[in-house]
Backbone as a chain_set.jsonl record, in Angstrom:
{"seq": "MTYPAMAQGTITVATGPSGRAMAEPMQQELLGLMQAHLNMERQASAAYFAMAIWFAERELVGFAEHLRDEGKQEQNHAARFADYLISRGQTVELDTIEPPRQQWSDVDAVIADMFRMETEVTASALQLYRIAEGDEDKRTCVFLDPIVDGQRLAEHEAAYLLGRVKFAANQPAALMIIDAELREDSAKPAKLEG", "coords": {"N": [[113.497, 65.884, 79.8], [115.474, 67.25, 77.296], [117.268, 70.113, 76.643], [118.265, 71.986, 73.76], [120.616, 73.588, 74.11], [121.775, 72.391, 76.307], [122.451, 69.903, 75.334], [124.683, 70.425, 73.891], [126.366, 71.18, 75.845], [126.649, 73.801, 76.649], [125.291, 76.526, 78.305], [123.685, 79.485, 77.886], [123.182, 82.492, 79.512], [121.498, 85.485, 79.764], [122.791, 88.573, 80.987], [122.671, 91.422, 83.157], [123.853, 94.878, 83.483], [125.39, 94.747, 85.856], [126.249, 92.207, 85.842], [124.481, 90.396, 86.801], [122.17, 87.73, 86.431], [119.493, 87.904, 84.097], [116.107, 87.633, 83.153], [114.65, 88.94, 81.192], [115.451, 91.653, 79.196], [115.318, 95.239, 79.859], [113.822, 97.982, 78.181], [115.712, 100.846, 77.238], [114.6, 103.47, 77.535], [112.468, 103.05, 79.325], [113.899, 101.991, 81.497], [115.504, 104.231, 82.197], [113.484, 106.022, 82.988], [112.411, 104.612, 85.133], [114.566, 104.695, 86.901], [114.631, 107.473, 87.304], [112.154, 107.801, 88.543], [112.505, 106.358, 90.918], [114.363, 108.036, 92.158], [112.763, 110.291, 92.374], [110.977, 109.45, 94.32], [112.747, 109.328, 96.485], [113.348, 112.038, 96.69], [110.84, 113.007, 97.376], [110.629, 111.865, 99.894], [112.544, 113.343, 101.32], [111.328, 115.847, 101.118], [108.951, 115.449, 102.57], [110.074, 115.042, 105.098], [111.117, 117.584, 105.597], [108.721, 119.01, 105.741], [107.628, 117.788, 108.007], [109.426, 118.696, 109.937], [108.842, 121.453, 109.86], [106.262, 121.467, 110.963], [106.814, 120.333, 113.481], [108.343, 122.337, 114.625], [106.379, 124.136, 115.182], [104.908, 123.045, 117.147], [102.918, 121.243, 116.404], [102.29, 118.315, 116.748], [100.9, 116.026, 115.809], [100.574, 116.534, 113.027], [103.316, 116.672, 112.391], [104.255, 114.063, 113.023], [102.671, 112.548, 111.295], [103.538, 113.435, 108.757], [106.232, 112.793, 108.926], [106.017, 109.99, 108.947], [104.902, 109.629, 106.413], [107.093, 110.392, 104.882], [108.841, 108.299, 105.472], [107.469, 106.241, 104.219], [107.742, 107.014, 101.543], [110.486, 106.658, 101.215], [110.562, 103.898, 101.485], [109.129, 103.269, 99.182], [110.961, 104.046, 97.237], [112.929, 102.157, 97.794], [111.534, 99.87, 97.066], [111.422, 100.194, 94.292], [114.162, 100.05, 93.77], [114.692, 97.402, 94.572], [113.162, 96.089, 92.638], [114.429, 96.838, 90.22], [116.93, 95.65, 90.606], [116.11, 92.986, 90.69], [115.519, 92.668, 88.059], [117.953, 92.553, 86.902], [119.311, 94.943, 86.65], [121.36, 97.882, 87.274], [121.166, 100.025, 90.0], [120.856, 103.496, 89.989], [121.651, 106.198, 91.857], [120.65, 109.5, 92.18], [121.594, 112.897, 92.983], [119.981, 114.359, 95.718], [117.991, 117.162, 95.927], [118.043, 120.031, 98.131], [115.11, 120.24, 100.034], [112.132, 122.307, 99.915], [111.622, 124.465, 102.691], [110.177, 126.404, 103.943], [106.963, 127.721, 104.504], [103.921, 129.581, 104.196], [101.703, 129.029, 105.783], [99.7, 126.422, 107.363], [97.909, 125.462, 105.443], [99.318, 125.958, 103.042], [101.456, 124.162, 103.251], [100.168, 121.659, 103.203], [98.881, 121.81, 100.755], [101.137, 121.793, 99.123], [102.012, 119.227, 99.675], [99.908, 117.709, 98.539], [100.206, 118.444, 95.825], [102.736, 117.34, 95.322], [102.199, 114.584, 95.616], [100.471, 114.201, 93.432], [102.239, 114.629, 91.329], [104.009, 112.465, 91.646], [102.237, 110.395, 91.142], [101.61, 110.954, 88.44], [104.092, 110.397, 87.294], [104.305, 107.621, 87.84], [102.16, 106.685, 86.304], [103.046, 107.375, 83.771], [105.244, 105.648, 83.576], [103.838, 103.237, 83.536], [102.406, 103.458, 81.131], [104.497, 103.451, 79.248], [105.682, 100.969, 79.799], [103.579, 99.287, 79.043], [103.51, 99.892, 76.289], [105.99, 98.878, 75.571], [105.454, 96.267, 75.879], [106.177, 95.074, 78.265], [105.439, 93.034, 80.461], [106.209, 92.209, 83.008], [106.965, 94.583, 84.289], [104.551, 96.004, 84.169], [102.918, 94.446, 85.865], [104.349, 94.802, 88.247], [103.931, 97.553, 88.6], [101.159, 97.828, 88.971], [100.068, 97.665, 91.781], [101.384, 99.897, 92.74], [100.414, 102.108, 91.311], [97.751, 102.047, 92.197], [98.197, 102.47, 94.919], [99.188, 105.069, 94.813], [96.902, 106.41, 93.97], [95.365, 106.177, 96.272], [97.025, 107.617, 98.027], [96.837, 110.194, 96.944], [94.116, 110.601, 97.397], [93.966, 110.594, 100.233], [95.634, 112.788, 100.75], [94.152, 114.822, 99.517], [91.888, 114.759, 101.098], [92.957, 115.581, 103.602], [93.855, 118.129, 102.862], [91.401, 119.325, 102.247], [90.211, 119.314, 104.799], [91.981, 121.008, 106.19], [91.726, 123.39, 104.721], [89.038, 123.931, 105.267], [89.272, 124.442, 107.975], [90.412, 126.914, 107.937], [92.782, 128.151, 108.929], [92.257, 128.537, 111.633], [93.242, 128.344, 114.934], [92.059, 126.557, 116.91], [90.591, 124.73, 115.377], [92.639, 123.635, 113.802], [94.102, 122.383, 115.8], [92.371, 120.331, 116.477], [92.411, 118.766, 114.148], [95.115, 118.143, 114.223], [95.184, 116.55, 116.544], [93.606, 114.409, 115.678], [95.256, 113.388, 113.655], [97.4, 112.595, 115.199], [96.261, 110.549, 116.653], [95.785, 108.832, 114.633], [93.317, 108.843, 113.364], [92.356, 110.44, 111.402], [90.857, 110.09, 108.641], [89.665, 109.681, 105.266], [86.159, 109.648, 104.465], [84.369, 106.565, 104.149], [82.183, 105.044, 102.018], [81.484, 102.57, 101.252], [80.307, 99.608, 102.676]], "CA": [[113.538, 66.706, 78.605], [116.8, 67.8, 77.037], [117.247, 71.363, 75.901], [119.342, 71.985, 72.767], [121.864, 74.157, 74.638], [122.361, 71.428, 77.233], [123.02, 68.811, 74.563], [126.011, 70.861, 73.456], [127.161, 71.445, 77.028], [126.762, 75.233, 76.911], [124.056, 77.232, 78.642], [123.904, 80.922, 77.829], [122.232, 83.253, 80.312], [121.67, 86.933, 79.605], [123.1, 89.28, 82.234], [122.516, 92.871, 83.154], [125.096, 95.649, 83.607], [126.192, 94.347, 87.013], [126.606, 90.808, 85.689], [123.427, 89.566, 87.397], [121.31, 87.074, 85.447], [118.2, 88.548, 83.886], [115.22, 86.854, 82.295], [114.19, 89.767, 80.086], [116.04, 92.993, 79.291], [114.402, 96.378, 79.884], [114.118, 99.017, 77.193], [116.49, 101.937, 77.848], [113.739, 104.587, 77.945], [111.762, 102.634, 80.544], [114.897, 101.898, 82.563], [115.834, 105.593, 82.616], [112.351, 106.597, 83.719], [112.319, 103.896, 86.416], [115.615, 105.284, 87.75], [114.186, 108.826, 87.663], [111.052, 107.69, 89.511], [113.116, 105.963, 92.195], [114.946, 109.241, 92.759], [111.645, 111.168, 92.722], [110.489, 108.958, 95.614], [113.73, 109.761, 97.483], [113.16, 113.483, 96.841], [109.592, 113.174, 98.123], [110.933, 111.531, 101.287], [113.215, 114.521, 101.9], [110.331, 116.924, 101.219], [108.08, 115.138, 103.707], [110.824, 115.27, 106.331], [111.148, 119.04, 105.787], [107.377, 119.4, 106.198], [107.504, 117.322, 109.393], [110.197, 119.635, 110.763], [108.085, 122.708, 109.918], [105.183, 121.281, 111.942], [107.394, 120.111, 114.81], [108.755, 123.653, 115.124], [105.168, 124.867, 115.562], [104.263, 122.23, 118.182], [101.805, 120.48, 115.853], [102.902, 116.985, 116.816], [100.178, 115.097, 114.944], [100.997, 116.808, 111.656], [104.739, 116.325, 112.267], [104.393, 112.602, 112.999], [102.035, 112.051, 110.068], [104.41, 113.729, 107.614], [107.433, 111.961, 109.121], [105.67, 108.643, 108.502], [104.763, 109.694, 104.952], [108.457, 110.411, 104.359], [109.363, 106.926, 105.567], [106.812, 105.46, 103.164], [108.361, 107.364, 100.258], [111.786, 105.983, 101.191], [110.251, 102.493, 101.202], [108.755, 103.178, 97.766], [112.228, 104.084, 96.491], [113.561, 100.849, 97.997], [110.779, 98.903, 96.261], [111.906, 100.346, 92.916], [115.532, 99.528, 93.73], [114.574, 95.941, 94.605], [112.643, 95.637, 91.342], [115.476, 96.984, 89.202], [117.924, 94.598, 90.86], [115.516, 91.704, 90.279], [115.533, 92.644, 86.595], [119.344, 92.518, 86.456], [119.773, 96.303, 86.375], [122.115, 98.588, 88.294], [120.428, 101.183, 90.531], [121.631, 104.736, 89.929], [121.118, 107.217, 92.755], [120.975, 110.885, 91.848], [121.665, 113.845, 94.092], [118.698, 114.882, 96.194], [118.052, 118.61, 96.136], [117.464, 120.462, 99.41], [113.682, 120.487, 99.847], [111.549, 123.544, 100.428], [111.507, 124.387, 104.144], [109.363, 127.503, 104.469], [105.619, 127.88, 103.968], [103.227, 130.688, 104.865], [100.751, 128.506, 106.767], [99.416, 124.981, 107.274], [97.265, 125.241, 104.154], [100.353, 125.929, 102.001], [102.224, 122.916, 103.391], [99.348, 120.515, 102.783], [98.71, 121.966, 99.308], [102.399, 121.335, 98.54], [101.985, 117.776, 99.813], [98.991, 117.185, 97.524], [100.857, 118.644, 94.531], [103.817, 116.372, 95.215], [101.604, 113.264, 95.388], [99.965, 114.13, 92.058], [103.402, 114.498, 90.44], [104.498, 111.084, 91.753], [101.25, 109.586, 90.429], [101.807, 111.176, 87.008], [105.3, 109.663, 86.923], [103.984, 106.187, 87.85], [101.299, 106.424, 85.15], [103.906, 107.432, 82.587], [105.961, 104.375, 83.565], [102.895, 102.191, 83.136], [102.124, 103.636, 79.698], [105.672, 103.031, 78.475], [105.821, 99.518, 79.974], [102.578, 98.661, 78.166], [103.973, 100.056, 74.912], [107.131, 97.967, 75.385], [104.963, 94.921, 76.18], [106.95, 94.603, 79.416], [104.41, 92.593, 81.407], [106.774, 92.171, 84.365], [106.893, 95.933, 84.857], [103.133, 96.348, 84.365], [102.468, 93.762, 87.087], [105.004, 95.502, 89.357], [103.369, 98.895, 88.769], [99.728, 97.822, 89.324], [99.772, 98.119, 93.151], [101.97, 101.225, 92.958], [99.456, 103.081, 90.786], [96.609, 102.094, 93.113], [98.676, 103.112, 96.145], [99.257, 106.512, 94.566], [95.523, 106.912, 93.972], [94.983, 106.314, 97.679], [97.816, 108.707, 98.616], [96.205, 111.444, 96.497], [92.821, 110.682, 98.086], [94.226, 110.982, 101.617], [96.165, 114.16, 100.754], [93.033, 115.712, 99.184], [91.055, 114.81, 102.308], [93.624, 116.43, 104.597], [93.822, 119.499, 102.339], [90.031, 119.818, 102.44], [90.021, 119.589, 106.234], [92.782, 122.18, 106.561], [91.091, 124.566, 104.113], [87.818, 124.185, 106.02], [89.686, 125.006, 109.266], [90.716, 128.329, 107.645], [93.87, 128.598, 109.807], [91.786, 128.794, 112.993], [94.04, 127.479, 115.8], [91.304, 125.481, 117.566], [90.268, 123.727, 114.353], [93.889, 122.956, 113.439], [94.463, 121.505, 116.919], [91.525, 119.138, 116.372], [92.989, 117.953, 113.061], [96.397, 117.651, 114.738], [94.887, 115.442, 117.468], [93.152, 113.273, 114.863], [96.437, 112.81, 113.005], [98.191, 111.948, 116.252], [95.544, 109.319, 117.007], [95.623, 108.088, 113.382], [91.9, 108.731, 113.083], [92.004, 111.368, 110.333], [90.721, 109.263, 107.435], [88.528, 110.041, 104.432], [84.942, 108.857, 104.654], [84.176, 105.388, 103.293], [80.764, 104.809, 101.82], [81.309, 101.13, 101.08], [80.114, 99.004, 103.98]], "C": [[114.942, 67.286, 78.473], [116.646, 69.061, 76.195], [118.421, 71.365, 74.93], [120.663, 72.527, 73.316], [122.55, 73.173, 75.577], [123.013, 70.277, 76.479], [124.437, 69.152, 74.108], [126.912, 71.179, 74.639], [127.305, 72.919, 77.376], [125.389, 75.812, 77.204], [124.388, 78.713, 78.674], [122.799, 81.623, 78.601], [122.534, 84.728, 80.114], [121.944, 87.563, 80.964], [122.91, 90.773, 82.045], [123.853, 93.552, 83.34], [125.983, 95.229, 84.773], [126.623, 92.888, 86.936], [125.577, 89.86, 86.272], [122.56, 88.985, 86.287], [119.992, 87.825, 85.32], [117.397, 87.747, 82.877], [114.808, 87.626, 81.053], [114.809, 91.156, 80.229], [114.948, 94.064, 79.34], [114.816, 97.349, 78.792], [114.785, 100.204, 77.901], [115.622, 103.098, 78.322], [113.03, 104.256, 79.254], [112.726, 102.558, 81.718], [115.264, 103.288, 83.084], [114.725, 106.239, 83.422], [112.133, 105.906, 85.063], [113.354, 104.457, 87.395], [115.181, 106.67, 88.228], [113.065, 108.768, 88.697], [111.576, 107.288, 90.885], [113.681, 107.193, 92.906], [113.881, 110.279, 93.11], [111.064, 110.76, 94.074], [111.442, 109.382, 96.733], [113.585, 111.264, 97.746], [111.896, 113.771, 97.64], [109.805, 112.863, 99.603], [111.586, 112.719, 101.994], [112.226, 115.672, 102.081], [109.388, 116.689, 102.396], [108.795, 115.376, 105.036], [110.906, 116.768, 106.635], [109.797, 119.549, 106.283], [107.167, 118.985, 107.659], [108.244, 118.257, 110.34], [109.423, 120.936, 110.937], [106.98, 122.59, 110.969], [105.723, 121.074, 113.352], [107.819, 121.436, 115.435], [107.571, 124.48, 115.606], [104.317, 124.08, 116.564], [103.011, 121.507, 117.692], [102.291, 119.041, 115.653], [102.218, 115.995, 115.881], [100.555, 115.278, 113.487], [102.445, 116.353, 111.447], [104.922, 114.815, 112.159], [103.807, 112.013, 111.727], [102.969, 112.253, 108.867], [105.737, 112.987, 107.719], [107.174, 110.552, 108.592], [105.482, 108.587, 106.988], [106.145, 109.678, 104.292], [109.094, 109.036, 104.399], [108.747, 106.038, 104.492], [107.433, 105.746, 101.802], [109.738, 106.711, 100.124], [111.599, 104.491, 100.901], [109.843, 102.292, 99.753], [110.017, 103.193, 96.895], [112.933, 102.733, 96.599], [112.853, 99.774, 97.173], [111.222, 98.977, 94.797], [113.326, 99.803, 92.778], [115.511, 98.001, 93.708], [114.123, 95.41, 93.24], [113.729, 95.721, 90.264], [116.554, 95.922, 89.377], [117.38, 93.253, 90.405], [115.487, 91.555, 88.765], [116.959, 92.698, 86.036], [119.939, 93.875, 86.162], [120.581, 96.857, 87.549], [121.316, 99.811, 88.719], [121.356, 102.389, 90.522], [120.955, 105.789, 90.803], [121.598, 108.587, 92.322], [121.06, 111.709, 93.119], [120.257, 114.308, 94.441], [118.886, 116.366, 96.481], [117.524, 118.97, 97.523], [115.982, 120.79, 99.203], [113.291, 121.876, 100.354], [111.368, 123.395, 101.935], [110.647, 125.489, 104.754], [108.026, 127.564, 103.739], [104.944, 128.986, 104.765], [102.292, 130.199, 105.966], [100.521, 127.02, 106.527], [98.814, 124.638, 105.919], [98.31, 125.104, 103.04], [101.173, 124.644, 102.058], [101.422, 121.752, 102.826], [99.04, 120.607, 101.286], [99.97, 121.485, 98.579], [102.479, 119.809, 98.587], [101.092, 117.157, 98.734], [99.61, 117.295, 96.139], [101.935, 117.588, 94.304], [103.258, 114.977, 94.929], [101.069, 113.14, 93.963], [101.112, 114.004, 91.06], [103.968, 113.078, 90.469], [103.526, 110.154, 91.018], [101.429, 109.727, 88.925], [103.033, 110.421, 86.511], [105.025, 108.162, 86.859], [103.107, 105.824, 86.654], [102.087, 106.475, 83.842], [104.714, 106.134, 82.459], [105.062, 103.259, 83.062], [102.623, 102.256, 81.634], [103.284, 103.116, 78.856], [105.886, 101.525, 78.601], [104.81, 98.773, 79.105], [103.008, 98.74, 76.71], [105.139, 99.134, 74.576], [106.728, 96.5, 75.542], [105.789, 94.259, 77.279], [105.962, 94.243, 80.524], [104.937, 92.547, 82.835], [106.641, 93.537, 85.038], [105.448, 96.361, 85.073], [102.601, 95.721, 85.655], [103.072, 94.442, 88.317], [104.317, 96.837, 89.65], [101.904, 98.91, 89.206], [99.471, 98.285, 90.759], [100.346, 99.504, 93.451], [101.009, 102.304, 92.482], [98.254, 103.186, 91.722], [96.995, 102.746, 94.439], [98.77, 104.623, 95.992], [97.869, 107.135, 94.522], [95.061, 107.134, 95.406], [95.747, 107.45, 98.357], [97.24, 110.065, 98.212], [94.881, 111.667, 97.237], [93.012, 111.169, 99.527], [94.761, 112.408, 101.707], [95.052, 115.166, 100.445], [92.105, 115.87, 100.388], [91.671, 115.753, 103.344], [93.622, 117.891, 104.149], [92.427, 120.101, 102.514], [89.749, 120.175, 103.893], [90.741, 120.868, 106.649], [92.179, 123.447, 105.971], [89.821, 124.943, 104.877], [88.148, 124.821, 107.375], [90.076, 126.474, 109.137], [91.741, 128.931, 108.609], [93.409, 129.026, 111.2], [92.515, 127.831, 113.931], [93.268, 126.324, 116.427], [90.986, 124.359, 116.576], [91.517, 122.947, 113.946], [94.341, 122.006, 114.547], [93.617, 120.226, 116.91], [92.072, 118.208, 115.293], [94.308, 117.35, 113.529], [96.181, 116.456, 115.67], [94.415, 114.213, 116.701], [94.331, 112.594, 114.159], [97.284, 112.047, 114.013], [97.583, 110.61, 116.641], [95.326, 108.401, 115.808], [94.156, 107.846, 113.064], [91.437, 109.7, 112.008], [92.01, 110.595, 109.006], [89.547, 109.765, 106.606], [87.336, 109.133, 104.709], [84.941, 107.679, 103.688], [82.686, 105.13, 103.209], [80.457, 103.332, 101.62], [81.249, 100.475, 102.461], [80.8, 97.751, 104.154]], "O": [[115.518, 67.76, 79.452], [115.973, 69.059, 75.164], [119.472, 70.804, 75.239], [121.722, 71.976, 73.017], [123.779, 73.129, 75.636], [124.019, 69.73, 76.933], [125.281, 68.268, 73.961], [128.105, 71.423, 74.456], [128.023, 73.254, 78.319], [124.442, 75.611, 76.443], [125.276, 79.14, 79.412], [121.616, 81.375, 78.367], [123.671, 85.17, 80.273], [121.391, 87.132, 81.976], [122.979, 91.304, 80.937], [124.888, 92.886, 83.356], [127.206, 95.345, 84.689], [127.282, 92.382, 87.845], [125.772, 88.645, 86.244], [122.251, 89.671, 85.313], [119.446, 88.318, 86.307], [117.929, 87.251, 81.883], [114.636, 87.042, 79.983], [114.697, 91.77, 81.29], [113.812, 93.835, 78.924], [116.002, 97.52, 78.511], [114.446, 100.518, 79.042], [115.87, 103.657, 79.391], [112.992, 105.072, 80.175], [112.405, 103.013, 82.816], [115.327, 103.492, 84.297], [114.981, 106.919, 84.415], [111.715, 106.547, 86.027], [113.055, 104.668, 88.571], [115.337, 107.006, 89.401], [113.023, 109.582, 89.619], [111.133, 107.823, 91.901], [113.496, 107.363, 94.111], [114.068, 111.064, 94.039], [110.701, 111.615, 94.881], [110.991, 109.757, 97.815], [113.688, 111.709, 98.889], [111.877, 114.671, 98.48], [109.227, 113.522, 100.467], [111.227, 113.057, 103.122], [112.28, 116.388, 103.081], [109.065, 117.621, 103.134], [108.187, 115.858, 105.992], [110.779, 117.177, 107.789], [109.74, 120.422, 107.149], [106.598, 119.739, 108.449], [107.747, 118.574, 111.421], [109.353, 121.468, 112.045], [106.784, 123.503, 111.771], [105.151, 121.584, 114.315], [107.67, 121.632, 116.641], [107.753, 125.431, 116.366], [103.155, 124.409, 116.799], [102.132, 121.191, 118.493], [102.648, 118.624, 114.551], [102.895, 115.203, 115.225], [100.826, 114.304, 112.785], [102.759, 115.721, 110.438], [105.663, 114.339, 111.299], [104.376, 111.089, 111.146], [103.159, 111.341, 108.062], [106.305, 112.593, 106.7], [108.004, 109.987, 107.879], [105.862, 107.604, 106.352], [106.34, 109.026, 103.266], [109.805, 108.647, 103.472], [109.426, 105.183, 103.922], [107.628, 104.833, 100.999], [110.111, 106.262, 99.04], [112.382, 103.894, 100.162], [110.167, 101.268, 99.152], [110.118, 102.437, 95.929], [113.468, 102.225, 95.613], [113.499, 98.871, 96.643], [111.378, 97.947, 94.14], [113.653, 99.166, 91.777], [116.224, 97.378, 92.922], [114.643, 94.406, 92.752], [113.919, 94.781, 89.492], [117.036, 95.358, 88.395], [118.104, 92.463, 89.8], [115.435, 90.439, 88.248], [117.147, 92.87, 84.832], [120.967, 93.964, 85.491], [120.492, 96.358, 88.671], [120.836, 100.559, 87.867], [122.494, 102.316, 90.985], [119.834, 106.217, 90.527], [122.792, 108.811, 92.122], [120.649, 111.269, 94.193], [119.45, 114.609, 93.561], [119.814, 116.769, 97.183], [116.644, 118.282, 98.041], [115.64, 121.541, 98.289], [114.021, 122.517, 101.11], [111.001, 122.321, 102.411], [110.418, 125.496, 105.963], [107.969, 127.471, 102.512], [105.355, 129.29, 105.885], [102.111, 130.882, 106.973], [101.082, 126.436, 105.6], [99.177, 123.628, 105.316], [98.192, 124.224, 102.188], [101.543, 124.098, 101.018], [101.947, 120.949, 102.055], [98.947, 119.578, 100.617], [99.875, 120.84, 97.535], [102.959, 119.178, 97.646], [101.485, 116.185, 98.088], [99.549, 116.347, 95.357], [102.031, 117.013, 93.22], [103.793, 114.264, 94.08], [101.2, 112.082, 93.348], [100.962, 113.331, 90.039], [104.364, 112.547, 89.431], [103.96, 109.221, 90.342], [101.403, 108.729, 88.205], [103.01, 109.862, 85.415], [105.466, 107.497, 85.921], [103.292, 104.766, 86.053], [101.821, 105.706, 82.919], [104.85, 105.588, 81.364], [105.483, 102.431, 82.254], [102.613, 101.231, 80.952], [103.073, 102.42, 77.863], [106.233, 100.868, 77.62], [105.139, 97.752, 78.5], [102.886, 97.761, 75.973], [105.265, 98.665, 73.444], [107.549, 95.6, 75.362], [106.066, 93.06, 77.238], [105.687, 95.05, 81.411], [104.191, 92.818, 83.776], [106.254, 93.635, 86.202], [105.149, 97.02, 86.069], [101.919, 96.38, 86.44], [102.382, 94.638, 89.317], [104.143, 97.207, 90.811], [101.446, 99.909, 89.76], [98.708, 99.233, 90.947], [99.84, 100.206, 94.327], [100.81, 103.305, 93.17], [97.788, 104.288, 92.011], [96.205, 103.493, 95.017], [98.47, 105.369, 96.924], [97.677, 108.26, 94.984], [94.443, 108.152, 95.719], [95.178, 108.171, 99.176], [97.161, 110.979, 99.034], [94.571, 112.785, 97.649], [92.294, 112.059, 99.982], [94.399, 113.154, 102.617], [95.009, 116.242, 101.041], [91.604, 116.96, 100.665], [90.986, 116.616, 103.894], [93.411, 118.79, 104.963], [92.297, 121.266, 102.89], [89.131, 121.199, 104.186], [90.188, 121.703, 107.365], [92.123, 124.475, 106.647], [89.556, 126.122, 105.109], [87.384, 125.65, 107.868], [90.07, 127.203, 110.13], [91.595, 130.07, 109.051], [94.097, 129.794, 111.871], [92.421, 126.617, 113.749], [93.781, 125.206, 116.471], [91.101, 123.179, 116.908], [91.457, 121.731, 113.765], [94.899, 120.945, 114.267], [94.1, 119.161, 117.293], [92.182, 117.0, 115.506], [94.588, 116.181, 113.262], [96.91, 115.467, 115.593], [94.788, 113.091, 117.043], [94.389, 111.367, 114.081], [97.817, 110.98, 113.71], [98.301, 109.651, 116.924], [94.753, 107.32, 115.946], [93.787, 106.786, 112.559], [90.241, 109.778, 111.727], [93.042, 110.472, 108.347], [88.547, 110.222, 107.158], [87.497, 107.99, 105.137], [85.439, 107.773, 102.566], [82.011, 105.013, 104.232], [79.321, 102.893, 101.794], [82.077, 100.776, 103.32], [80.713, 97.142, 105.22]]}, "num_chains": 1, "name": "protein.A"}
């Protein structure tokens, strides 16, 4: 099969800002929000690290390790967005990360802050999905599908941990049990599906 452009000897390929070939351009609003979300994930990573430090300072190793690992996941989420933007021929723009909060009154306040943060990241991902659908950007919708579901699970796990911590009512023995479960990676929400 001969394509018309080949018959003339010229093949034109669209490129993104960095000169990388791209199959389909992204709308500017969606691109800006994707960049903002990538940086939100980086900010969440810093916040989780600050929370991990708070717990490490209080000898709650399970909480510290769990939140450290959550921070690493957020950094990986940011990298996933960077990889996607590059694959779409876009240039990744990193913003300044603000110093995260480092002081909380108790364990309950830290975990409530964690839950709030996860809901904000979910809201951002859902906004991206809505705009991608409106732009008929199927590539971005497909990319976002597992991210939205992953955020649902992150909220579920954060809500579970918040419920456990609230039930413990800042009682040291109860918090030590939760800490041990986190350390053993056995603190998981109930599953009713068999």
